[in-house]
Every structure is written in C-alpha cells, then in structure tokens.
Amino acid sequence: ISGGILFKGSLVGTTKLNLLILLIGTILASWMGTTGAAMLLIRPLLKANKSRKYKVHTVVFFIFLVANIGGSLTPLGDPPLFLGFLNGVDFFWTTEQMLLPMITVSLMLLVSYFFIDSYYCRKEGFKLPQDKTKEKIKLEGSFNFILIGGVVFAVLLSGMESFKIPVLE
C-alpha cells in the first residue's frame, strides 16, 4: 500500500533533509512496519540524493534505522514481534522494554550520520542548486494512508482475544 504513495517535487539531499527522512522513517517503522516505511521513504531519499557524489552511507543508515531498528517498538513493525502478539504478548510490551534502548541507538546513529554526511558534503563541495524550476513538494496517493490505517486496525484486531476464531480440536 505504501508503494502507492509518492512524494513529488524538488528535493535536495542536504544533511538536514536526509536526517529528517531518517528520523521520520524510524518513527513510522514501528507503526506501519519496516517494509512499509522503507517503501514510503526510500524513493524520496534516493531522488533527493541523486546529484550527490557520496551517498552510499545514506542508504546504509536508512537500512539500519528505518528497515531494522525502527520496527522494534510494536508488533506492527516487525513480524517476530507480531507472532508474539498473536500468542498473547501484550501489544505495548516491546515498547515498554525497548523504548530507551531504541531511542539511545537511534540517536547514536543519527548523530553519527550527521557527522559522516557533513564530512562528505564538505569533501564533495556540495552546494545547494540554484535551480529556478524548483517544484513544490506534492503528495500523490494520500488515500493509501487510509488503507494503511485499515491494515493496522485489522492487524490489531487479529491479536485481540475476543475476535479470535475458536479452533476445533
């Protein structure tokens, strides 16, 4: 569903924008899944950095933060946590147990990214483009956010005892 959401417009891969995308993706990953958050934000990240010479580190940090660490707070973010939820583990158990470690590791990675990307920006002489044809940022496929909400609701419902179908033995 998140593959049908598209950000259009002129995005420039500054350290600030990249950090913002990494932070938003890390937060979204626990609520819409690591795959969904990664699909939603990888295209804008790659598009914003297409003119950058040094960009591999940005994708690596994206994988660490959005596709892995970000999904650690709820069963919606990561399949093994979801299996625990289906077998009776409280929905917010991982949030209670992992919030502080997740925030600590995420902040360490975001700060590291800031210094690494700042270094590479200086090394490549990165300058903001003086393009006169700068497009405003638009969001296409926003209806899909409603569909994502429906999936999240269905997943939550599937783990509630009162909605489980009894199994005949």
PDB file of C-alpha atoms in Angstrom:
ATOM      1  CA  ILE A   1       0.000   0.000   0.000  1.00  0.00           C
ATOM      2  CA  SER A   2       2.784   2.404   0.861  1.00  0.00           C
ATOM      3  CA  GLY A   3       4.276   1.806  -2.591  1.00  0.00           C
ATOM      4  CA  GLY A   4       1.296   3.754  -3.971  1.00  0.00           C
ATOM      5  CA  ILE A   5       2.255   6.891  -2.043  1.00  0.00           C
ATOM      6  CA  LEU A   6       4.628   9.189  -3.877  1.00  0.00           C
ATOM      7  CA  PHE A   7       6.305  12.456  -2.966  1.00  0.00           C
ATOM      8  CA  LYS A   8       6.891  14.665  -5.996  1.00  0.00           C
ATOM      9  CA  GLY A   9       8.815  17.878  -6.264  1.00  0.00           C
ATOM     10  CA  SER A  10      12.316  19.203  -5.879  1.00  0.00           C
ATOM     11  CA  LEU A  11      14.134  17.557  -3.015  1.00  0.00           C
ATOM     12  CA  VAL A  12      17.788  18.343  -2.358  1.00  0.00           C
ATOM     13  CA  GLY A  13      19.804  15.841  -0.348  1.00  0.00           C
ATOM     14  CA  THR A  14      21.126  18.144   2.339  1.00  0.00           C
ATOM     15  CA  THR A  15      22.238  16.683   5.639  1.00  0.00           C
ATOM     16  CA  LYS A  16      19.174  18.227   7.321  1.00  0.00           C
ATOM     17  CA  LEU A  17      16.698  16.722   4.842  1.00  0.00           C
ATOM     18  CA  ASN A  18      18.373  13.317   4.999  1.00  0.00           C
ATOM     19  CA  LEU A  19      18.299  13.378   8.804  1.00  0.00           C
ATOM     20  CA  LEU A  20      14.619  14.327   8.728  1.00  0.00           C
ATOM     21  CA  ILE A  21      13.793  11.435   6.386  1.00  0.00           C
ATOM     22  CA  LEU A  22      15.771   9.011   8.568  1.00  0.00           C
ATOM     23  CA  LEU A  23      14.037  10.237  11.729  1.00  0.00           C
ATOM     24  CA  ILE A  24      10.529  10.120  10.238  1.00  0.00           C
ATOM     25  CA  GLY A  25      11.187   6.652   8.813  1.00  0.00           C
ATOM     26  CA  THR A  26      12.475   5.370  12.143  1.00  0.00           C
ATOM     27  CA  ILE A  27       9.338   6.599  13.902  1.00  0.00           C
ATOM     28  CA  LEU A  28       6.945   5.345  11.206  1.00  0.00           C
ATOM     29  CA  ALA A  29       8.527   1.883  11.042  1.00  0.00           C
ATOM     30  CA  SER A  30       7.041   0.749  14.356  1.00  0.00           C
ATOM     31  CA  TRP A  31       3.551   1.848  13.312  1.00  0.00           C
ATOM     32  CA  MET A  32       3.364   0.821   9.666  1.00  0.00           C
ATOM     33  CA  GLY A  33       6.062  -1.823   9.506  1.00  0.00           C
ATOM     34  CA  THR A  34       9.674  -1.622   8.467  1.00  0.00           C
ATOM     35  CA  THR A  35       8.878  -2.634   4.892  1.00  0.00           C
ATOM     36  CA  GLY A  36       6.083  -0.077   4.551  1.00  0.00           C
ATOM     37  CA  ALA A  37       8.159   2.773   5.989  1.00  0.00           C
ATOM     38  CA  ALA A  38      11.120   1.821   3.818  1.00  0.00           C
ATOM     39  CA  MET A  39       8.967   1.683   0.670  1.00  0.00           C
ATOM     40  CA  LEU A  40       7.401   5.030   1.503  1.00  0.00           C
ATOM     41  CA  LEU A  41      10.642   6.913   2.082  1.00  0.00           C
ATOM     42  CA  ILE A  42      13.370   5.252   0.003  1.00  0.00           C
ATOM     43  CA  ARG A  43      12.269   6.892  -3.263  1.00  0.00           C
ATOM     44  CA  PRO A  44      12.294  10.460  -1.889  1.00  0.00           C
ATOM     45  CA  LEU A  45      15.659   9.778  -0.218  1.00  0.00           C
ATOM     46  CA  LEU A  46      17.223   8.434  -3.415  1.00  0.00           C
ATOM     47  CA  LYS A  47      15.704  11.223  -5.509  1.00  0.00           C
ATOM     48  CA  ALA A  48      16.959  13.904  -3.145  1.00  0.00           C
ATOM     49  CA  ASN A  49      20.482  12.497  -3.243  1.00  0.00           C
ATOM     50  CA  LYS A  50      20.732  11.693  -6.954  1.00  0.00           C
ATOM     51  CA  SER A  51      23.198  14.524  -7.582  1.00  0.00           C
ATOM     52  CA  ARG A  52      25.381  13.671  -4.581  1.00  0.00           C
ATOM     53  CA  LYS A  53      28.723  12.004  -5.221  1.00  0.00           C
ATOM     54  CA  TYR A  54      28.926  10.271  -1.826  1.00  0.00           C
ATOM     55  CA  LYS A  55      25.583   8.712  -0.922  1.00  0.00           C
ATOM     56  CA  VAL A  56      26.115   5.037  -0.102  1.00  0.00           C
ATOM     57  CA  HIS A  57      26.391   5.825   3.618  1.00  0.00           C
ATOM     58  CA  THR A  58      22.919   7.419   3.487  1.00  0.00           C
ATOM     59  CA  VAL A  59      21.348   4.200   2.209  1.00  0.00           C
ATOM     60  CA  VAL A  60      23.253   2.137   4.794  1.00  0.00           C
ATOM     61  CA  PHE A  61      21.983   4.339   7.635  1.00  0.00           C
ATOM     62  CA  PHE A  62      18.482   4.159   6.124  1.00  0.00           C
ATOM     63  CA  ILE A  63      18.651   0.358   6.294  1.00  0.00           C
ATOM     64  CA  PHE A  64      19.889   0.441   9.906  1.00  0.00           C
ATOM     65  CA  LEU A  65      17.325   2.949  11.144  1.00  0.00           C
ATOM     66  CA  VAL A  66      14.187   2.500   9.038  1.00  0.00           C
ATOM     67  CA  ALA A  67      14.350  -1.107   7.914  1.00  0.00           C
ATOM     68  CA  ASN A  68      15.637  -2.545  11.197  1.00  0.00           C
ATOM     69  CA  ILE A  69      15.758  -0.530  14.410  1.00  0.00           C
ATOM     70  CA  GLY A  70      12.606   1.458  13.677  1.00  0.00           C
ATOM     71  CA  GLY A  71      10.363  -1.600  13.819  1.00  0.00           C
ATOM     72  CA  SER A  72      11.354  -2.593  17.340  1.00  0.00           C
ATOM     73  CA  LEU A  73       8.618  -0.864  19.336  1.00  0.00           C
ATOM     74  CA  THR A  74       5.368  -2.550  18.306  1.00  0.00           C
ATOM     75  CA  PRO A  75       4.195  -5.833  16.781  1.00  0.00           C
ATOM     76  CA  LEU A  76       3.155  -3.827  13.717  1.00  0.00           C
ATOM     77  CA  GLY A  77       6.784  -3.058  12.943  1.00  0.00           C
ATOM     78  CA  ASP A  78       8.347  -6.484  12.878  1.00  0.00           C
ATOM     79  CA  PRO A  79       6.981  -9.978  12.052  1.00  0.00           C
ATOM     80  CA  PRO A  80       8.550 -11.836  15.029  1.00  0.00           C
ATOM     81  CA  LEU A  81       7.034  -9.283  17.407  1.00  0.00           C
ATOM     82  CA  PHE A  82       3.695  -9.799  15.667  1.00  0.00           C
ATOM     83  CA  LEU A  83       3.907 -13.542  16.240  1.00  0.00           C
ATOM     84  CA  GLY A  84       4.428 -12.865  19.940  1.00  0.00           C
ATOM     85  CA  PHE A  85       1.403 -10.576  19.917  1.00  0.00           C
ATOM     86  CA  LEU A  86      -0.708 -13.302  18.305  1.00  0.00           C
ATOM     87  CA  ASN A  87       0.399 -15.658  21.076  1.00  0.00           C
ATOM     88  CA  GLY A  88      -0.640 -13.379  23.914  1.00  0.00           C
ATOM     89  CA  VAL A  89       2.252 -10.958  24.417  1.00  0.00           C
ATOM     90  CA  ASP A  90       0.873  -7.534  25.334  1.00  0.00           C
ATOM     91  CA  PHE A  91       0.879  -5.085  22.410  1.00  0.00           C
ATOM     92  CA  PHE A  92       2.963  -2.474  24.232  1.00  0.00           C
ATOM     93  CA  TRP A  93       5.339  -4.919  25.937  1.00  0.00           C
ATOM     94  CA  THR A  94       8.110  -4.251  23.401  1.00  0.00           C
ATOM     95  CA  THR A  95       7.535  -0.514  23.670  1.00  0.00           C
ATOM     96  CA  GLU A  96       7.927  -0.690  27.445  1.00  0.00           C
ATOM     97  CA  GLN A  97      11.013  -2.895  27.215  1.00  0.00           C
ATOM     98  CA  MET A  98      12.756  -1.395  24.195  1.00  0.00           C
ATOM     99  CA  LEU A  99      11.893   2.319  24.108  1.00  0.00           C
ATOM    100  CA  LEU A 100      15.009   3.552  25.901  1.00  0.00           C
ATOM    101  CA  PRO A 101      17.462   1.234  24.060  1.00  0.00           C
ATOM    102  CA  MET A 102      15.815   2.056  20.730  1.00  0.00           C
ATOM    103  CA  ILE A 103      15.996   5.817  21.335  1.00  0.00           C
ATOM    104  CA  THR A 104      19.629   5.526  22.510  1.00  0.00           C
ATOM    105  CA  VAL A 105      20.781   3.523  19.496  1.00  0.00           C
ATOM    106  CA  SER A 106      18.770   5.679  17.079  1.00  0.00           C
ATOM    107  CA  LEU A 107      20.234   8.892  18.472  1.00  0.00           C
ATOM    108  CA  MET A 108      23.750   7.455  18.315  1.00  0.00           C
ATOM    109  CA  LEU A 109      23.235   6.513  14.669  1.00  0.00           C
ATOM    110  CA  LEU A 110      21.593   9.841  13.753  1.00  0.00           C
ATOM    111  CA  VAL A 111      24.430  11.817  15.367  1.00  0.00           C
ATOM    112  CA  SER A 112      26.993   9.595  13.615  1.00  0.00           C
ATOM    113  CA  TYR A 113      25.168  10.116  10.338  1.00  0.00           C
ATOM    114  CA  PHE A 114      25.202  13.881  10.835  1.00  0.00           C
ATOM    115  CA  PHE A 115      28.989  13.951  11.210  1.00  0.00           C
ATOM    116  CA  ILE A 116      29.637  11.489   8.402  1.00  0.00           C
ATOM    117  CA  ASP A 117      27.302  13.231   5.945  1.00  0.00           C
ATOM    118  CA  SER A 118      28.630  16.674   6.890  1.00  0.00           C
ATOM    119  CA  TYR A 119      32.140  15.404   6.173  1.00  0.00           C
ATOM    120  CA  TYR A 120      31.130  14.020   2.781  1.00  0.00           C
ATOM    121  CA  CYS A 121      29.240  17.208   1.886  1.00  0.00           C
ATOM    122  CA  ARG A 122      32.408  19.222   2.536  1.00  0.00           C
ATOM    123  CA  LYS A 123      34.564  16.667   0.696  1.00  0.00           C
ATOM    124  CA  GLU A 124      32.449  16.776  -2.460  1.00  0.00           C
ATOM    125  CA  GLY A 125      31.919  20.539  -2.269  1.00  0.00           C
ATOM    126  CA  PHE A 126      28.160  20.034  -2.160  1.00  0.00           C
ATOM    127  CA  LYS A 127      26.243  23.241  -2.813  1.00  0.00           C
ATOM    128  CA  LEU A 128      22.507  23.821  -2.968  1.00  0.00           C
ATOM    129  CA  PRO A 129      21.441  24.002  -6.615  1.00  0.00           C
ATOM    130  CA  GLN A 130      20.409  27.438  -7.828  1.00  0.00           C
ATOM    131  CA  ASP A 131      17.637  25.934  -9.956  1.00  0.00           C
ATOM    132  CA  LYS A 132      14.890  28.358 -10.936  1.00  0.00           C
ATOM    133  CA  THR A 133      12.498  25.493 -11.778  1.00  0.00           C
ATOM    134  CA  LYS A 134      12.127  24.286  -8.204  1.00  0.00           C
ATOM    135  CA  GLU A 135       8.878  22.308  -7.875  1.00  0.00           C
ATOM    136  CA  LYS A 136       6.815  22.389  -4.715  1.00  0.00           C
ATOM    137  CA  ILE A 137       6.657  19.121  -2.845  1.00  0.00           C
ATOM    138  CA  LYS A 138       3.406  17.272  -3.526  1.00  0.00           C
ATOM    139  CA  LEU A 139       1.993  14.073  -2.133  1.00  0.00           C
ATOM    140  CA  GLU A 140       0.271  11.663  -4.500  1.00  0.00           C
ATOM    141  CA  GLY A 141      -1.702   8.641  -3.365  1.00  0.00           C
ATOM    142  CA  SER A 142      -2.598  10.075   0.043  1.00  0.00           C
ATOM    143  CA  PHE A 143      -5.746   7.893   0.040  1.00  0.00           C
ATOM    144  CA  ASN A 144      -3.391   4.997   0.712  1.00  0.00           C
ATOM    145  CA  PHE A 145      -2.807   6.352   4.223  1.00  0.00           C
ATOM    146  CA  ILE A 146      -6.431   5.412   4.938  1.00  0.00           C
ATOM    147  CA  LEU A 147      -5.742   1.918   3.608  1.00  0.00           C
ATOM    148  CA  ILE A 148      -2.632   1.657   5.804  1.00  0.00           C
ATOM    149  CA  GLY A 149      -4.792   2.655   8.775  1.00  0.00           C
ATOM    150  CA  GLY A 150      -7.216  -0.132   7.839  1.00  0.00           C
ATOM    151  CA  VAL A 151      -4.402  -2.680   7.722  1.00  0.00           C
ATOM    152  CA  VAL A 152      -3.074  -1.515  11.094  1.00  0.00           C
ATOM    153  CA  PHE A 153      -6.590  -1.810  12.543  1.00  0.00           C
ATOM    154  CA  ALA A 154      -7.032  -5.310  11.064  1.00  0.00           C
ATOM    155  CA  VAL A 155      -3.675  -6.429  12.472  1.00  0.00           C
ATOM    156  CA  LEU A 156      -4.616  -5.120  15.912  1.00  0.00           C
ATOM    157  CA  LEU A 157      -7.982  -6.845  15.708  1.00  0.00           C
ATOM    158  CA  SER A 158      -6.356 -10.143  14.756  1.00  0.00           C
ATOM    159  CA  GLY A 159      -4.495 -10.258  18.054  1.00  0.00           C
ATOM    160  CA  MET A 160      -7.443  -9.495  20.312  1.00  0.00           C
ATOM    161  CA  GLU A 161      -8.847 -12.499  22.148  1.00  0.00           C
ATOM    162  CA  SER A 162     -12.497 -11.563  21.601  1.00  0.00           C
ATOM    163  CA  PHE A 163     -12.025 -11.611  17.816  1.00  0.00           C
ATOM    164  CA  LYS A 164     -10.141 -14.896  17.506  1.00  0.00           C
ATOM    165  CA  ILE A 165     -11.915 -17.790  15.853  1.00  0.00           C
ATOM    166  CA  PRO A 166     -12.047 -20.827  18.136  1.00  0.00           C
ATOM    167  CA  VAL A 167     -10.135 -23.822  16.845  1.00  0.00           C
ATOM    168  CA  LEU A 168     -11.809 -27.215  16.980  1.00  0.00           C
ATOM    169  CA  GLU A 169      -9.629 -29.930  18.451  1.00  0.00           C
TER     170      GLU A 169
END
